Coordinates of C-alpha atoms in Angstrom, one line a residue:
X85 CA 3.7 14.4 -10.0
X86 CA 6.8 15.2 -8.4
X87 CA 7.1 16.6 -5.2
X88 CA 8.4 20.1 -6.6
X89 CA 5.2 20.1 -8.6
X90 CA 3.1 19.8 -5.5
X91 CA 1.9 23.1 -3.9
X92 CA 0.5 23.7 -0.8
X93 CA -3.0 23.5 -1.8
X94 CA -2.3 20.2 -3.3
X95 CA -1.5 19.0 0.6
X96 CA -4.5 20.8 1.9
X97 CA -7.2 20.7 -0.3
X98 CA -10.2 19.3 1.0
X99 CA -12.7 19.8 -1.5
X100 CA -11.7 17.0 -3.9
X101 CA -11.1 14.2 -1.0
X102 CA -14.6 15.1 -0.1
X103 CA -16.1 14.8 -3.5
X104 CA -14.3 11.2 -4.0
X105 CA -16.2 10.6 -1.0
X106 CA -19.1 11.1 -1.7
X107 CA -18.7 9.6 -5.7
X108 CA -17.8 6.0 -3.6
X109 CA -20.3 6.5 -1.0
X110 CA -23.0 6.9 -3.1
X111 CA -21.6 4.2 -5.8
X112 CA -21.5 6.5 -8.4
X113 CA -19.0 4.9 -10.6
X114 CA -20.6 1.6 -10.6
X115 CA -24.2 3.3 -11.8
X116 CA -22.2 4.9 -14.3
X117 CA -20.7 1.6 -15.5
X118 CA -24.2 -0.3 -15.1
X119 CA -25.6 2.4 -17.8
X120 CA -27.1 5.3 -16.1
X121 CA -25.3 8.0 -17.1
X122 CA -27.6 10.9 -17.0
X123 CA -27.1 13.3 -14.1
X124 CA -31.2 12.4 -13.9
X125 CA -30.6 8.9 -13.6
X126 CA -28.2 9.4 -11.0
X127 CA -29.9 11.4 -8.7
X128 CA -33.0 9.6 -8.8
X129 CA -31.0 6.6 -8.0
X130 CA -29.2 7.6 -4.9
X131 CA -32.0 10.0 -4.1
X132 CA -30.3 12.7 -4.2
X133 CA -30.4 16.5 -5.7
X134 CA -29.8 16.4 -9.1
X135 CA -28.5 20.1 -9.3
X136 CA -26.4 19.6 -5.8
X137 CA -25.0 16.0 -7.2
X138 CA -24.3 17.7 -10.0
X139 CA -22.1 19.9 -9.1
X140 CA -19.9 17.4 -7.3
X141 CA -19.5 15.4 -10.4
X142 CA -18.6 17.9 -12.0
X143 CA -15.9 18.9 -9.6
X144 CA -14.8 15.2 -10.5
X145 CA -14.5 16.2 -14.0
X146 CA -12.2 18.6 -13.3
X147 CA -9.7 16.5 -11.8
X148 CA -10.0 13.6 -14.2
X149 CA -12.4 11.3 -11.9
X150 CA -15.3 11.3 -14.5
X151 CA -15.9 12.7 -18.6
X152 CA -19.1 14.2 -19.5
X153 CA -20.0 14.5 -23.2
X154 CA -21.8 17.5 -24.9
X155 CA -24.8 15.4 -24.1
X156 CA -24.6 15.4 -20.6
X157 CA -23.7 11.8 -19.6
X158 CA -20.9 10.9 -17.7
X159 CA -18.8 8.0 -18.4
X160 CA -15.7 7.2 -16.2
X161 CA -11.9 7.9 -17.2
X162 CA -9.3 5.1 -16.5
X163 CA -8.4 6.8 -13.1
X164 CA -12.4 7.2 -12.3
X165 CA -12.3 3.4 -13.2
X166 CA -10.1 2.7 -9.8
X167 CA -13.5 3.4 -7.8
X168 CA -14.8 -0.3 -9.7
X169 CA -12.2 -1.9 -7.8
X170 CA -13.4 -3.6 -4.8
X171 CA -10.3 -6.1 -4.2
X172 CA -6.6 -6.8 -4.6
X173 CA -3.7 -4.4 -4.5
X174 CA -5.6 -1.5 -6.7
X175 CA -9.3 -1.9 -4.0
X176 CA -10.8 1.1 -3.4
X177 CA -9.4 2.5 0.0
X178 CA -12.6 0.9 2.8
X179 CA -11.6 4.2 4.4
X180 CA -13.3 6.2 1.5
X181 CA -17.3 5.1 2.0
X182 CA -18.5 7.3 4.3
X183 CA -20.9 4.6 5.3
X184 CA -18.5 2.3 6.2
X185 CA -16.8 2.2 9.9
X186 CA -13.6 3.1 8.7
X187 CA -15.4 5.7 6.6
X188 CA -16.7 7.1 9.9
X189 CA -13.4 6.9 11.4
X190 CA -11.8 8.8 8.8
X191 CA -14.0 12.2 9.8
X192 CA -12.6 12.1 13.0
X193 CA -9.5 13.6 11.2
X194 CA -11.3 16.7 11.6
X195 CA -10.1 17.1 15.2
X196 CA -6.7 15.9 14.5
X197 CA -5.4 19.1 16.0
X198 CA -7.5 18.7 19.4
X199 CA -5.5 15.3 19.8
X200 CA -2.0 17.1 19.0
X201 CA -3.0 19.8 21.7
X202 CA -4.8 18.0 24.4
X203 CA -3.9 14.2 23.9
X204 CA -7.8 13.0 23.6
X205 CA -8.4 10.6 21.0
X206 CA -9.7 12.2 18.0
X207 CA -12.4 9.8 17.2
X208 CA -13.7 10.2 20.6
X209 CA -13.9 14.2 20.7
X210 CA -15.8 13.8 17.1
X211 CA -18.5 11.1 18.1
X212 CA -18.5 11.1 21.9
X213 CA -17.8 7.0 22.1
X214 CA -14.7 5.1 21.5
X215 CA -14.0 3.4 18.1
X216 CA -14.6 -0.2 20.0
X217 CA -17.8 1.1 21.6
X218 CA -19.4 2.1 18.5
X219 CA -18.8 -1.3 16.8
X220 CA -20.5 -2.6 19.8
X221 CA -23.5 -0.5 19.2
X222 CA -23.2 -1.3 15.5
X223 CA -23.4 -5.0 14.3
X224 CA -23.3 -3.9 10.6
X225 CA -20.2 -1.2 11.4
X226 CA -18.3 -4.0 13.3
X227 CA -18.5 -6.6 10.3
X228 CA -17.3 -4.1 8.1
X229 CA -14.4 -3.9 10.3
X230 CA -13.7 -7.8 10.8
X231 CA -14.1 -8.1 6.9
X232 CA -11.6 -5.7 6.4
X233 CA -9.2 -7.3 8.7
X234 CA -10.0 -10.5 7.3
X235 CA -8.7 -9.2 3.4
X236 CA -5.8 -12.1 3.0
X237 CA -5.9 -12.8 6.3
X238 CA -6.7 -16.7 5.7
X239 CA -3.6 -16.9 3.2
X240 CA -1.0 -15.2 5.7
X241 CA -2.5 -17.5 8.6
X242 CA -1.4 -20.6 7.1
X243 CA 2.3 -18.9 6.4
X244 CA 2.0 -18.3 10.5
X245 CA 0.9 -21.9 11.2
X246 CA 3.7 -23.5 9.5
X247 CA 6.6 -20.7 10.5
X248 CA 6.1 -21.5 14.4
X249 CA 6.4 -24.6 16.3
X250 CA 2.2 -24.0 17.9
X251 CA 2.3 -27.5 18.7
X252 CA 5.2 -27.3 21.3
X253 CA 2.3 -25.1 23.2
X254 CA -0.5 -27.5 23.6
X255 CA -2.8 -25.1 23.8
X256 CA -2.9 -21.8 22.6
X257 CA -5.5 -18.6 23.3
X258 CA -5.9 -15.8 20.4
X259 CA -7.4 -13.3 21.7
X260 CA -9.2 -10.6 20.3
X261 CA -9.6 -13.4 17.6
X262 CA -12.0 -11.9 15.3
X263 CA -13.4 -14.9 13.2
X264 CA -11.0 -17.4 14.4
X265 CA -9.3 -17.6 10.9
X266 CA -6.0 -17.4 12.2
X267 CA -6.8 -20.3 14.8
X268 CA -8.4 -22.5 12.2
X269 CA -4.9 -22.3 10.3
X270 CA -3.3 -23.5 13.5
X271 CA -5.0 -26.6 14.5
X272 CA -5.4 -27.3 11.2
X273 CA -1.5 -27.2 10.6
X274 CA -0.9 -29.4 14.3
X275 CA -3.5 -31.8 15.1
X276 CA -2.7 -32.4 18.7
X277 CA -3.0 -28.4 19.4
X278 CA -5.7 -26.5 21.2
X279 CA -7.1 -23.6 21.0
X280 CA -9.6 -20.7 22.3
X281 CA -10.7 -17.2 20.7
X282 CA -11.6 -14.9 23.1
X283 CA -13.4 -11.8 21.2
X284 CA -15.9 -9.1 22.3
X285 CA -18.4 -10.5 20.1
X286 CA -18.4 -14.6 19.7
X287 CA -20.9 -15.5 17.1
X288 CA -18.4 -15.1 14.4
X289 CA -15.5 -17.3 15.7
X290 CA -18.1 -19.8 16.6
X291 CA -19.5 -20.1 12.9
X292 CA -15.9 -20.2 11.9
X293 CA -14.6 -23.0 14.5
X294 CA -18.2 -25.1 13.1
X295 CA -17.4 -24.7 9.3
X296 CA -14.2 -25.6 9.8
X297 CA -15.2 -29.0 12.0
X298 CA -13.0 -28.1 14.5
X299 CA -15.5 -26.9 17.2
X300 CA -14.0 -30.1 19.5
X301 CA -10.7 -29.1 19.9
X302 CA -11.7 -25.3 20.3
X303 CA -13.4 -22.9 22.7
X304 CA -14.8 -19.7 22.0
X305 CA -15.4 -17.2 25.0
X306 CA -17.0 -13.7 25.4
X307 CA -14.4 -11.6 26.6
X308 CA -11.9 -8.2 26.5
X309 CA -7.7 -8.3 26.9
X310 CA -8.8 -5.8 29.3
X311 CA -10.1 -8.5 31.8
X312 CA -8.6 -11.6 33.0
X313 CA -8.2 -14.3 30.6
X314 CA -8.6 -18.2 30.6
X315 CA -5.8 -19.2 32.5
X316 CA -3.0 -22.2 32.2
X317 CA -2.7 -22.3 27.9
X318 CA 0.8 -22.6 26.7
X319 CA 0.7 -20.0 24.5
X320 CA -1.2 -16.4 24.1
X321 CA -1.3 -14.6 21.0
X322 CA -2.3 -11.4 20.2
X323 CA -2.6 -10.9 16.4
X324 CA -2.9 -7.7 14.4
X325 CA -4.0 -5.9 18.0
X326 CA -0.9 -4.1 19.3
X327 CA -1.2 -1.1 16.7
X328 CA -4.6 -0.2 17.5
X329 CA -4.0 1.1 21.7
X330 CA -1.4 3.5 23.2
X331 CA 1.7 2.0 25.0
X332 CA -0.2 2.3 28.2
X333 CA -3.2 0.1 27.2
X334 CA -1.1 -2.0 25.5
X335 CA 1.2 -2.7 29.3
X336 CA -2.1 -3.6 30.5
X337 CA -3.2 -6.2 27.3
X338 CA 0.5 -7.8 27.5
X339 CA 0.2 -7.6 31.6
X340 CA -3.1 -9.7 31.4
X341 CA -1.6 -12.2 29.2
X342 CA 1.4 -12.7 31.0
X343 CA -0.8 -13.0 34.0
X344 CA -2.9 -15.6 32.5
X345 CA 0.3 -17.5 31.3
X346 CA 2.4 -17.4 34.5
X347 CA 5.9 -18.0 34.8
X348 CA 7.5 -19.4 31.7
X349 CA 4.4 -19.4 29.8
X350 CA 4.3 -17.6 26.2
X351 CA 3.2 -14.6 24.6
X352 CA 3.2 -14.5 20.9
X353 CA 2.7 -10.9 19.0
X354 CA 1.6 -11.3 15.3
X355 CA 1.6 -8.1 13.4
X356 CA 2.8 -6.2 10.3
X357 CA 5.7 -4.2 12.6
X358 CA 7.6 -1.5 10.8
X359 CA 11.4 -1.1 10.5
X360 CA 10.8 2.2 10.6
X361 CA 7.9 4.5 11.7
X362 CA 9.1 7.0 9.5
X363 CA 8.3 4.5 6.6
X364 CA 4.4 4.7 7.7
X365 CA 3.5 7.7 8.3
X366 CA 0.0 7.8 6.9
X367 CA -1.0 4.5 8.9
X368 CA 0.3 5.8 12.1
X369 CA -1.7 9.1 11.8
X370 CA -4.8 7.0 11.2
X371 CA -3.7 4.7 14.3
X372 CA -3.4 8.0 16.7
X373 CA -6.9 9.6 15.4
X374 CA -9.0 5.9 15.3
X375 CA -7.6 4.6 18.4
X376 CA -4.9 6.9 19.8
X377 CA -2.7 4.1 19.0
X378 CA 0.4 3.9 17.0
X379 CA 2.8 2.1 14.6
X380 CA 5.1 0.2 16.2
X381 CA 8.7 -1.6 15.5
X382 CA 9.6 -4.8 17.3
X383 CA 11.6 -2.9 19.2
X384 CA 8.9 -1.0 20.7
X385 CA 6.8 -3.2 21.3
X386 CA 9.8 -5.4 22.8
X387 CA 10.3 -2.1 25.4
X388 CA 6.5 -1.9 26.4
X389 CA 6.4 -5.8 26.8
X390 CA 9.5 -5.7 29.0
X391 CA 8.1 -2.7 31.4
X392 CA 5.4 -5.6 32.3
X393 CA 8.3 -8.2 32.5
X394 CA 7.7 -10.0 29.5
X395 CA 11.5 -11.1 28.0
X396 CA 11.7 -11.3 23.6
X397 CA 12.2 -14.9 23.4
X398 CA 12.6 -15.3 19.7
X399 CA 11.3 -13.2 16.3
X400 CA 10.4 -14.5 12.8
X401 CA 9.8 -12.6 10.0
X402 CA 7.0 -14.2 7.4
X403 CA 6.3 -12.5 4.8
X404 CA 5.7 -8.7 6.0
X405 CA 4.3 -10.1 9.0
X406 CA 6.3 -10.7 12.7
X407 CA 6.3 -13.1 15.3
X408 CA 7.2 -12.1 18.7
X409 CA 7.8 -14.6 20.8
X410 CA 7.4 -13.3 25.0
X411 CA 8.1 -15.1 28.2
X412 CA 7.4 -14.1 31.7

């Protein structure tokens, strides 16, 4: 469809997003593809009202989601079979299970114009909590959340081990870790480096760190960029964060590294920047409405760094990926 062919409602209509929803949510594509077909079937499977499910899949009909035969069974079209995909560049968007976090996170669009008009973050007018307070609150929410953070992330970690000279720092602290994926790559790739995650919740860098066998040259500590950090490591990184807090939070995440690292110590920004924020549009809408964060270029986040007297040292480009290297 071209964009002449588009009409307003086209833009606007919420009916079908909704319906696609709720067709993922409920996994109605793959009970269709394991052989219940039968609007019966269906509804007794999820539990729900056979007249009222119905009447969504129907909906999904009309717009070329789903078939349904003179019989009555549904069977899915080649665009219907997009909703099987679960991985790789064609994966069902996480954003579209409603049971998901990010699923969650997407409602909050609903009070996109309360942000616009009074600056509050939209998912905290719709739930009452912060995004990072209901993961929390939510073990299941907030490894649906590291998962999908984690998609590739092992591959691209290796490209960021070898692109950098890590072992020039002696020790290095990723914080807001996650896993520890990205620090496994690194010691891995230098022997004589060091390294600590500090995340919110530990468990899951720890499990990493042991798989990996490198719990001895690794530390894993309980902890927010929001607090002081582990002081005295020659390098601080902060992967994959900087998109996900407004430029004030983030002066105060690069202040507490820069405090931890002191003079002439090392801040090093990992993330998929944008040339352009005009390029990414949709992701910095979702940015402002999860998080009331935004999509930044190095440039930006070079400015923001510098307000809390952090100098740009050096940049790499790997892949899609940057690496910002910060001194004090």
């Amino acid at each position: 469809m071209s964009n002449s062919d588009i009409t307003l409602k086209d833009l606007a209509d919420l009916a079908t997003p909704m319906a696609v929803r709720v067709a993922v949510t409920l996994r109605i594509a793959h009970r269709i593809a394991a052989g219940r077909r039968l609007i019966k079937e269906l509804a007794d499977d999820v539990d729900a009202k056979a007249d009222l499910l119905e009447r969504v899949l129907l909906h999904l009909v009309s717009v070329g989601l789903f078939h349904r035969d003179d019989l009555g069974a549904f069977s899915l079209t080649p665009l219907g079979e997009q909703m099987l995909v679960e991985s790789g560049p064609g994966a069902t968007p996480p954003w579209l299970d409603l049971g998901s976090a990010l699923g969650r996170a997407e409602m909050s669009f609903t009070r996109l114009l309360e942000t616009v008009m009074t600056g509050e973050v939209a998912y905290t007018a719709q739930y009452g909590r912060t995004f990072w307070e209901d993961l929390d609150g939510n073990p299941s929410w907030s490894a649906q959340f590291d998962a999908a953070l984690a998609r590739g992330m092992e591959r691209r970690a290796r490209e960021v081990a070898q692109a950098y000279d890590w072992a020039a720092l002696g020790e290095v602290v990723d914080i807001g870790g996650g896993d520890g994926t990205l620090l496994v790559a690194l010691l891995r790739a230098h022997p004589a480096l060091r390294g600590t995650v500090v995340d919110r919740s530990p468990e899951p860098a720890k499990r990493t760190l042991q798989e990996a066998g490198l719990s001895e040259r690794a530390n894993v500590v309980a902890g927010s960029f929001f607090e002081p950090l582990p002081r005295g490591a020659g390098g601080y990184v902060l992967s994959r964060i900087q998109s996900n807090w407004s430029d004030a939070d983030l002066r105060t995440i690069l202040s507490r590294c820069a405090e931890a690292s002191g003079a002439g110590g090392k801040v090093i920004v990992i993330d998929e920047l944008v040339a352009d924020v005009a390029v990414a549009t949709e992701s910095d809408l979702r940015m402002l409405v999860y998080f009331g964060g935004r999509e930044r270029t190095a440039a930006h986040v070079r400015d923001v760094a510098a307000d809390v007297g952090l100098s740009l040292e050096s940049l790499l480009v790997v892949g899609d990926w940057t690496i910002l290297e910060l001194e004090s």
